[in-house]
């Protein structure tokens, strides 16, 4: 528990510990990151009328060009949107003793509070973040493992996870229609898993030397991120980092590795990272929608020249967490 950044760091005048300083080539540095006027913003309220075809085209174009887009008018009630982020912030602001029972170094724990990455003690450099992670589906089975405090946590997060699941299904159905895949393709085992990851990045004394999250791609199908009102998310495109500006009541959607494979590289799972800042804490909530471990992943049958072999998702996850320099090349068909 004492490893949590939010537990031991309370003096902004203290220098950044050496164990959090990244190698020079991977530091964010002090250069100015351009604001994102290019990450597409898609209005989902227009999917019910004649504009549906245009919205599908926008989603496909964004998934091809960036692997990222933001959605507005997505159907998640504004009050639930606000209450969810408030309860996550309340959780991380609670006294350490109130969170102690959830802290664990065991990555298999159903609901886990931890710091940095998967295994703190084996890391060469630590991430400037604390993380709360738990399953959200099936809800009736998972909810009993969730935090009991703040007292409204379970009620609010349950309602929000239901909305996130509905939104994910809606976006995936639009994607399947755009790709020419049969309706309902992404239902069932392909989108059975729903996991929430709540990241908390305390103010950092030297943001140019460390990272909240390093450059990576998400292993799942799609991710739906509520990034709050503090900037920090960056997407790597054409050799530069693009800042994704927080928009009021918007959600960020990014393409995961499984959707890149199913689309036969028509879509891309973009590399992204989280930077820190010296002034305020940043709290974000990501819903990872993905396959069940035994689900078979392969390019959709509409692609007559598949680039990837068929495999079980659990094989992918084992490679993703254990192979240095992970690459989708490990799953490609080679002529």
PDB file of C-alpha atoms in Angstrom, residues 79-285:
ATOM      1  CA  UNK A  79     -25.416  13.405 -14.678  1.00  0.00           C
ATOM      2  CA  UNK A  80     -24.141   9.804 -14.720  1.00  0.00           C
ATOM      3  CA  UNK A  81     -21.104  10.986 -16.661  1.00  0.00           C
ATOM      4  CA  UNK A  82     -20.267  13.479 -13.917  1.00  0.00           C
ATOM      5  CA  UNK A  83     -21.169  11.261 -10.958  1.00  0.00           C
ATOM      6  CA  UNK A  84     -18.924   8.466 -12.230  1.00  0.00           C
ATOM      7  CA  UNK A  85     -15.828  10.632 -12.440  1.00  0.00           C
ATOM      8  CA  UNK A  86     -16.649  12.214  -9.078  1.00  0.00           C
ATOM      9  CA  UNK A  87     -16.824   8.818  -7.371  1.00  0.00           C
ATOM     10  CA  UNK A  88     -13.516   7.716  -8.889  1.00  0.00           C
ATOM     11  CA  UNK A  89     -11.851  10.895  -7.617  1.00  0.00           C
ATOM     12  CA  UNK A  90     -13.431  10.328  -4.199  1.00  0.00           C
ATOM     13  CA  UNK A  91     -11.993   6.830  -4.136  1.00  0.00           C
ATOM     14  CA  UNK A  92      -8.422   7.963  -4.700  1.00  0.00           C
ATOM     15  CA  UNK A  93      -8.788  10.792  -2.198  1.00  0.00           C
ATOM     16  CA  UNK A  94      -9.835   8.422   0.609  1.00  0.00           C
ATOM     17  CA  UNK A  95      -7.357   7.773   3.466  1.00  0.00           C
ATOM     18  CA  UNK A  96      -4.910   4.961   2.778  1.00  0.00           C
ATOM     19  CA  UNK A  97      -6.420   2.722   5.457  1.00  0.00           C
ATOM     20  CA  UNK A  98      -9.798   2.817   3.677  1.00  0.00           C
ATOM     21  CA  UNK A  99      -8.226   1.474   0.483  1.00  0.00           C
ATOM     22  CA  UNK A 100      -5.783  -0.998   2.052  1.00  0.00           C
ATOM     23  CA  UNK A 101      -7.977  -4.094   1.643  1.00  0.00           C
ATOM     24  CA  UNK A 102      -8.056  -3.600  -2.132  1.00  0.00           C
ATOM     25  CA  UNK A 103      -4.315  -3.180  -2.612  1.00  0.00           C
ATOM     26  CA  UNK A 104      -2.640  -6.246  -4.098  1.00  0.00           C
ATOM     27  CA  UNK A 105       0.457  -7.317  -6.016  1.00  0.00           C
ATOM     28  CA  UNK A 106      -1.510 -10.267  -7.431  1.00  0.00           C
ATOM     29  CA  UNK A 107      -2.505  -9.487 -11.062  1.00  0.00           C
ATOM     30  CA  UNK A 108      -5.209 -12.184 -10.921  1.00  0.00           C
ATOM     31  CA  UNK A 109      -7.181 -10.566  -8.104  1.00  0.00           C
ATOM     32  CA  UNK A 110     -10.763  -9.804  -9.202  1.00  0.00           C
ATOM     33  CA  UNK A 111     -10.621  -6.208  -7.994  1.00  0.00           C
ATOM     34  CA  UNK A 112      -7.145  -4.799  -7.624  1.00  0.00           C
ATOM     35  CA  UNK A 113      -5.646  -1.508  -6.508  1.00  0.00           C
ATOM     36  CA  UNK A 114      -1.965  -1.195  -7.365  1.00  0.00           C
ATOM     37  CA  UNK A 115       0.651   1.211  -8.632  1.00  0.00           C
ATOM     38  CA  UNK A 116       2.730   1.592 -11.781  1.00  0.00           C
ATOM     39  CA  UNK A 117       2.487  -1.562 -13.948  1.00  0.00           C
ATOM     40  CA  UNK A 118       1.844  -5.304 -13.575  1.00  0.00           C
ATOM     41  CA  UNK A 119       4.776  -6.092 -11.263  1.00  0.00           C
ATOM     42  CA  UNK A 120       6.209  -3.147  -9.337  1.00  0.00           C
ATOM     43  CA  UNK A 121       9.117  -5.046  -7.757  1.00  0.00           C
ATOM     44  CA  UNK A 122      10.479  -6.299 -11.084  1.00  0.00           C
ATOM     45  CA  UNK A 123      10.334  -3.014 -12.974  1.00  0.00           C
ATOM     46  CA  UNK A 124      13.435  -1.099 -13.997  1.00  0.00           C
ATOM     47  CA  UNK A 125      11.463   2.161 -14.004  1.00  0.00           C
ATOM     48  CA  UNK A 126       8.086   2.917 -12.443  1.00  0.00           C
ATOM     49  CA  UNK A 127       5.079   4.682 -13.936  1.00  0.00           C
ATOM     50  CA  UNK A 128       3.699   7.774 -12.237  1.00  0.00           C
ATOM     51  CA  UNK A 129       0.218   6.370 -11.711  1.00  0.00           C
ATOM     52  CA  UNK A 130      -2.018   4.417  -9.362  1.00  0.00           C
ATOM     53  CA  UNK A 131      -4.625   2.096 -10.832  1.00  0.00           C
ATOM     54  CA  UNK A 132      -7.905   0.491  -9.803  1.00  0.00           C
ATOM     55  CA  UNK A 133      -9.006  -2.358 -12.051  1.00  0.00           C
ATOM     56  CA  UNK A 134     -11.906  -4.806 -11.991  1.00  0.00           C
ATOM     57  CA  UNK A 135     -14.250  -6.775 -14.229  1.00  0.00           C
ATOM     58  CA  UNK A 136     -17.698  -5.346 -14.992  1.00  0.00           C
ATOM     59  CA  UNK A 137     -19.366  -8.295 -16.740  1.00  0.00           C
ATOM     60  CA  UNK A 138     -21.336 -10.293 -15.813  1.00  0.00           C
ATOM     61  CA  UNK A 139     -22.345  -7.522 -13.438  1.00  0.00           C
ATOM     62  CA  UNK A 140     -24.130  -9.622 -10.827  1.00  0.00           C
ATOM     63  CA  UNK A 141     -21.050 -11.795 -10.403  1.00  0.00           C
ATOM     64  CA  UNK A 142     -18.426  -9.039 -10.429  1.00  0.00           C
ATOM     65  CA  UNK A 143     -20.020  -6.327  -8.321  1.00  0.00           C
ATOM     66  CA  UNK A 144     -19.484  -8.131  -4.998  1.00  0.00           C
ATOM     67  CA  UNK A 145     -15.720  -7.670  -5.442  1.00  0.00           C
ATOM     68  CA  UNK A 146     -15.914  -3.935  -6.077  1.00  0.00           C
ATOM     69  CA  UNK A 147     -15.016  -1.235  -3.509  1.00  0.00           C
ATOM     70  CA  UNK A 148     -17.625  -0.690  -0.823  1.00  0.00           C
ATOM     71  CA  UNK A 149     -16.443   2.870  -0.332  1.00  0.00           C
ATOM     72  CA  UNK A 150     -17.296   5.487  -1.380  1.00  0.00           C
ATOM     73  CA  UNK A 151     -20.740   4.146  -0.463  1.00  0.00           C
ATOM     74  CA  UNK A 152     -22.231   5.052  -3.851  1.00  0.00           C
ATOM     75  CA  UNK A 153     -19.395   3.449  -5.834  1.00  0.00           C
ATOM     76  CA  UNK A 154     -21.183   0.217  -6.718  1.00  0.00           C
ATOM     77  CA  UNK A 155     -24.465   1.860  -7.684  1.00  0.00           C
ATOM     78  CA  UNK A 156     -22.918   4.511  -9.925  1.00  0.00           C
ATOM     79  CA  UNK A 157     -20.222   2.384 -11.558  1.00  0.00           C
ATOM     80  CA  UNK A 158     -22.744  -0.400 -12.233  1.00  0.00           C
ATOM     81  CA  UNK A 159     -25.017   2.050 -14.042  1.00  0.00           C
ATOM     82  CA  UNK A 160     -22.090   3.492 -15.974  1.00  0.00           C
ATOM     83  CA  UNK A 161     -20.701   0.087 -16.980  1.00  0.00           C
ATOM     84  CA  UNK A 162     -24.104  -0.872 -18.416  1.00  0.00           C
ATOM     85  CA  UNK A 163     -24.097   2.313 -20.510  1.00  0.00           C
ATOM     86  CA  UNK A 164     -20.502   1.709 -21.631  1.00  0.00           C
ATOM     87  CA  UNK A 165     -21.359  -1.827 -22.720  1.00  0.00           C
ATOM     88  CA  UNK A 166     -24.371  -0.563 -24.687  1.00  0.00           C
ATOM     89  CA  UNK A 167     -22.297   2.158 -26.335  1.00  0.00           C
ATOM     90  CA  UNK A 168     -19.549  -0.304 -27.243  1.00  0.00           C
ATOM     91  CA  UNK A 169     -22.070  -2.649 -28.843  1.00  0.00           C
ATOM     92  CA  UNK A 170     -23.548   0.248 -30.795  1.00  0.00           C
ATOM     93  CA  UNK A 171     -20.160   1.349 -32.129  1.00  0.00           C
ATOM     94  CA  UNK A 172     -19.174  -2.215 -33.026  1.00  0.00           C
ATOM     95  CA  UNK A 173     -22.429  -2.675 -34.929  1.00  0.00           C
ATOM     96  CA  UNK A 174     -21.704   0.481 -36.931  1.00  0.00           C
ATOM     97  CA  UNK A 175     -18.209  -0.861 -37.621  1.00  0.00           C
ATOM     98  CA  UNK A 176     -19.511  -4.244 -38.749  1.00  0.00           C
ATOM     99  CA  UNK A 177     -21.934  -2.529 -41.117  1.00  0.00           C
ATOM    100  CA  UNK A 178     -19.146  -0.358 -42.495  1.00  0.00           C
ATOM    101  CA  UNK A 179     -16.843  -3.328 -43.063  1.00  0.00           C
ATOM    102  CA  UNK A 180     -19.604  -5.327 -44.736  1.00  0.00           C
ATOM    103  CA  UNK A 181     -19.629  -7.967 -41.993  1.00  0.00           C
ATOM    104  CA  UNK A 182     -22.914  -9.610 -41.063  1.00  0.00           C
ATOM    105  CA  UNK A 183     -25.036  -7.956 -38.340  1.00  0.00           C
ATOM    106  CA  UNK A 184     -24.263  -9.180 -34.831  1.00  0.00           C
ATOM    107  CA  UNK A 185     -20.738 -10.305 -35.770  1.00  0.00           C
ATOM    108  CA  UNK A 186     -19.231  -8.738 -32.640  1.00  0.00           C
ATOM    109  CA  UNK A 187     -21.845 -10.094 -30.244  1.00  0.00           C
ATOM    110  CA  UNK A 188     -21.239 -13.053 -27.933  1.00  0.00           C
ATOM    111  CA  UNK A 189     -17.701 -14.191 -27.159  1.00  0.00           C
ATOM    112  CA  UNK A 190     -16.005 -11.525 -29.281  1.00  0.00           C
ATOM    113  CA  UNK A 191     -17.181  -8.768 -26.913  1.00  0.00           C
ATOM    114  CA  UNK A 192     -17.946 -10.774 -23.786  1.00  0.00           C
ATOM    115  CA  UNK A 193     -15.283  -9.219 -21.555  1.00  0.00           C
ATOM    116  CA  UNK A 194     -15.756  -5.786 -19.981  1.00  0.00           C
ATOM    117  CA  UNK A 195     -12.969  -4.494 -17.755  1.00  0.00           C
ATOM    118  CA  UNK A 196     -12.584  -1.064 -16.207  1.00  0.00           C
ATOM    119  CA  UNK A 197      -9.208   0.508 -15.547  1.00  0.00           C
ATOM    120  CA  UNK A 198      -9.249   3.715 -13.492  1.00  0.00           C
ATOM    121  CA  UNK A 199      -5.955   5.563 -13.718  1.00  0.00           C
ATOM    122  CA  UNK A 200      -4.975   8.209 -11.205  1.00  0.00           C
ATOM    123  CA  UNK A 201      -1.990  10.425 -11.993  1.00  0.00           C
ATOM    124  CA  UNK A 202      -1.034  12.683  -9.041  1.00  0.00           C
ATOM    125  CA  UNK A 203       0.722  16.004  -9.745  1.00  0.00           C
ATOM    126  CA  UNK A 204       4.316  15.253 -10.705  1.00  0.00           C
ATOM    127  CA  UNK A 205       7.363  17.370  -9.756  1.00  0.00           C
ATOM    128  CA  UNK A 206       9.139  16.770 -13.087  1.00  0.00           C
ATOM    129  CA  UNK A 207       6.691  15.740 -15.839  1.00  0.00           C
ATOM    130  CA  UNK A 208       9.389  15.913 -18.527  1.00  0.00           C
ATOM    131  CA  UNK A 209      11.248  12.957 -17.000  1.00  0.00           C
ATOM    132  CA  UNK A 210       8.521  10.397 -16.415  1.00  0.00           C
ATOM    133  CA  UNK A 211       5.281   8.968 -17.833  1.00  0.00           C
ATOM    134  CA  UNK A 212       1.898   7.954 -16.511  1.00  0.00           C
ATOM    135  CA  UNK A 213       1.672   5.275 -19.205  1.00  0.00           C
ATOM    136  CA  UNK A 214       4.348   4.467 -21.803  1.00  0.00           C
ATOM    137  CA  UNK A 215       3.777   4.057 -25.525  1.00  0.00           C
ATOM    138  CA  UNK A 216       1.541   1.024 -26.119  1.00  0.00           C
ATOM    139  CA  UNK A 217      -1.397  -0.418 -28.053  1.00  0.00           C
ATOM    140  CA  UNK A 218      -4.429  -1.882 -26.309  1.00  0.00           C
ATOM    141  CA  UNK A 219      -4.733  -5.679 -26.634  1.00  0.00           C
ATOM    142  CA  UNK A 220      -8.541  -5.837 -26.667  1.00  0.00           C
ATOM    143  CA  UNK A 221     -11.262  -5.070 -29.244  1.00  0.00           C
ATOM    144  CA  UNK A 222     -12.101  -1.422 -28.508  1.00  0.00           C
ATOM    145  CA  UNK A 223     -11.510   0.886 -25.567  1.00  0.00           C
ATOM    146  CA  UNK A 224     -13.914   3.585 -24.402  1.00  0.00           C
ATOM    147  CA  UNK A 225     -12.132   6.233 -22.340  1.00  0.00           C
ATOM    148  CA  UNK A 226     -13.529   8.988 -20.163  1.00  0.00           C
ATOM    149  CA  UNK A 227     -10.469  11.233 -19.881  1.00  0.00           C
ATOM    150  CA  UNK A 228     -12.040  13.888 -17.674  1.00  0.00           C
ATOM    151  CA  UNK A 229     -11.150  17.544 -18.080  1.00  0.00           C
ATOM    152  CA  UNK A 230      -7.352  17.394 -17.679  1.00  0.00           C
ATOM    153  CA  UNK A 231      -5.208  16.807 -20.759  1.00  0.00           C
ATOM    154  CA  UNK A 232      -2.630  14.036 -20.828  1.00  0.00           C
ATOM    155  CA  UNK A 233      -3.599  11.533 -23.543  1.00  0.00           C
ATOM    156  CA  UNK A 234      -1.363  11.539 -26.615  1.00  0.00           C
ATOM    157  CA  UNK A 235      -1.552   9.514 -29.846  1.00  0.00           C
ATOM    158  CA  UNK A 236       1.490   8.705 -31.986  1.00  0.00           C
ATOM    159  CA  UNK A 237       1.005   9.444 -35.687  1.00  0.00           C
ATOM    160  CA  UNK A 238       3.484  10.095 -38.477  1.00  0.00           C
ATOM    161  CA  UNK A 239       6.413  10.362 -36.101  1.00  0.00           C
ATOM    162  CA  UNK A 240       4.884  12.868 -33.687  1.00  0.00           C
ATOM    163  CA  UNK A 241       2.727  12.905 -30.594  1.00  0.00           C
ATOM    164  CA  UNK A 242      -0.728  14.458 -30.953  1.00  0.00           C
ATOM    165  CA  UNK A 243      -2.531  15.650 -27.833  1.00  0.00           C
ATOM    166  CA  UNK A 244      -6.175  14.556 -27.543  1.00  0.00           C
ATOM    167  CA  UNK A 245      -7.983  17.558 -26.117  1.00  0.00           C
ATOM    168  CA  UNK A 246     -10.619  16.838 -23.444  1.00  0.00           C
ATOM    169  CA  UNK A 247     -14.083  17.795 -24.703  1.00  0.00           C
ATOM    170  CA  UNK A 248     -17.131  18.305 -22.516  1.00  0.00           C
ATOM    171  CA  UNK A 249     -19.116  15.050 -22.212  1.00  0.00           C
ATOM    172  CA  UNK A 250     -17.071  13.373 -24.932  1.00  0.00           C
ATOM    173  CA  UNK A 251     -15.690   9.839 -24.837  1.00  0.00           C
ATOM    174  CA  UNK A 252     -12.528   8.700 -26.584  1.00  0.00           C
ATOM    175  CA  UNK A 253     -12.752   5.458 -28.578  1.00  0.00           C
ATOM    176  CA  UNK A 254      -9.653   3.635 -29.717  1.00  0.00           C
ATOM    177  CA  UNK A 255      -9.123   0.544 -31.814  1.00  0.00           C
ATOM    178  CA  UNK A 256      -7.548  -2.440 -30.052  1.00  0.00           C
ATOM    179  CA  UNK A 257      -5.268  -5.084 -31.539  1.00  0.00           C
ATOM    180  CA  UNK A 258      -8.106  -7.606 -31.988  1.00  0.00           C
ATOM    181  CA  UNK A 259     -10.081  -5.224 -34.191  1.00  0.00           C
ATOM    182  CA  UNK A 260      -6.983  -4.543 -36.274  1.00  0.00           C
ATOM    183  CA  UNK A 261      -6.666  -8.308 -36.821  1.00  0.00           C
ATOM    184  CA  UNK A 262     -10.379  -8.880 -37.545  1.00  0.00           C
ATOM    185  CA  UNK A 263     -10.331  -5.985 -40.036  1.00  0.00           C
ATOM    186  CA  UNK A 264      -7.240  -7.533 -41.684  1.00  0.00           C
ATOM    187  CA  UNK A 265      -5.246  -4.329 -41.068  1.00  0.00           C
ATOM    188  CA  UNK A 266      -7.964  -2.097 -42.550  1.00  0.00           C
ATOM    189  CA  UNK A 267      -8.026  -0.489 -39.091  1.00  0.00           C
ATOM    190  CA  UNK A 268      -5.007   0.204 -36.934  1.00  0.00           C
ATOM    191  CA  UNK A 269      -4.444  -0.045 -33.225  1.00  0.00           C
ATOM    192  CA  UNK A 270      -2.601   3.208 -32.600  1.00  0.00           C
ATOM    193  CA  UNK A 271       0.202   3.657 -30.120  1.00  0.00           C
ATOM    194  CA  UNK A 272      -0.638   6.082 -27.336  1.00  0.00           C
ATOM    195  CA  UNK A 273       0.628   7.201 -23.939  1.00  0.00           C
ATOM    196  CA  UNK A 274      -0.285   9.320 -20.902  1.00  0.00           C
ATOM    197  CA  UNK A 275       1.869  12.205 -19.710  1.00  0.00           C
ATOM    198  CA  UNK A 276       1.766  13.873 -16.308  1.00  0.00           C
ATOM    199  CA  UNK A 277       1.584  17.482 -15.195  1.00  0.00           C
ATOM    200  CA  UNK A 278       2.909  19.415 -12.206  1.00  0.00           C
ATOM    201  CA  UNK A 279      -0.270  21.228 -11.171  1.00  0.00           C
ATOM    202  CA  UNK A 280      -3.295  18.952 -10.792  1.00  0.00           C
ATOM    203  CA  UNK A 281      -4.177  15.288 -10.447  1.00  0.00           C
ATOM    204  CA  UNK A 282      -5.659  13.585 -13.498  1.00  0.00           C
ATOM    205  CA  UNK A 283      -8.138  10.708 -13.192  1.00  0.00           C
ATOM    206  CA  UNK A 284      -9.373   8.719 -16.199  1.00  0.00           C
ATOM    207  CA  UNK A 285     -11.605   5.675 -16.659  1.00  0.00           C
TER     208      UNK A 285
END
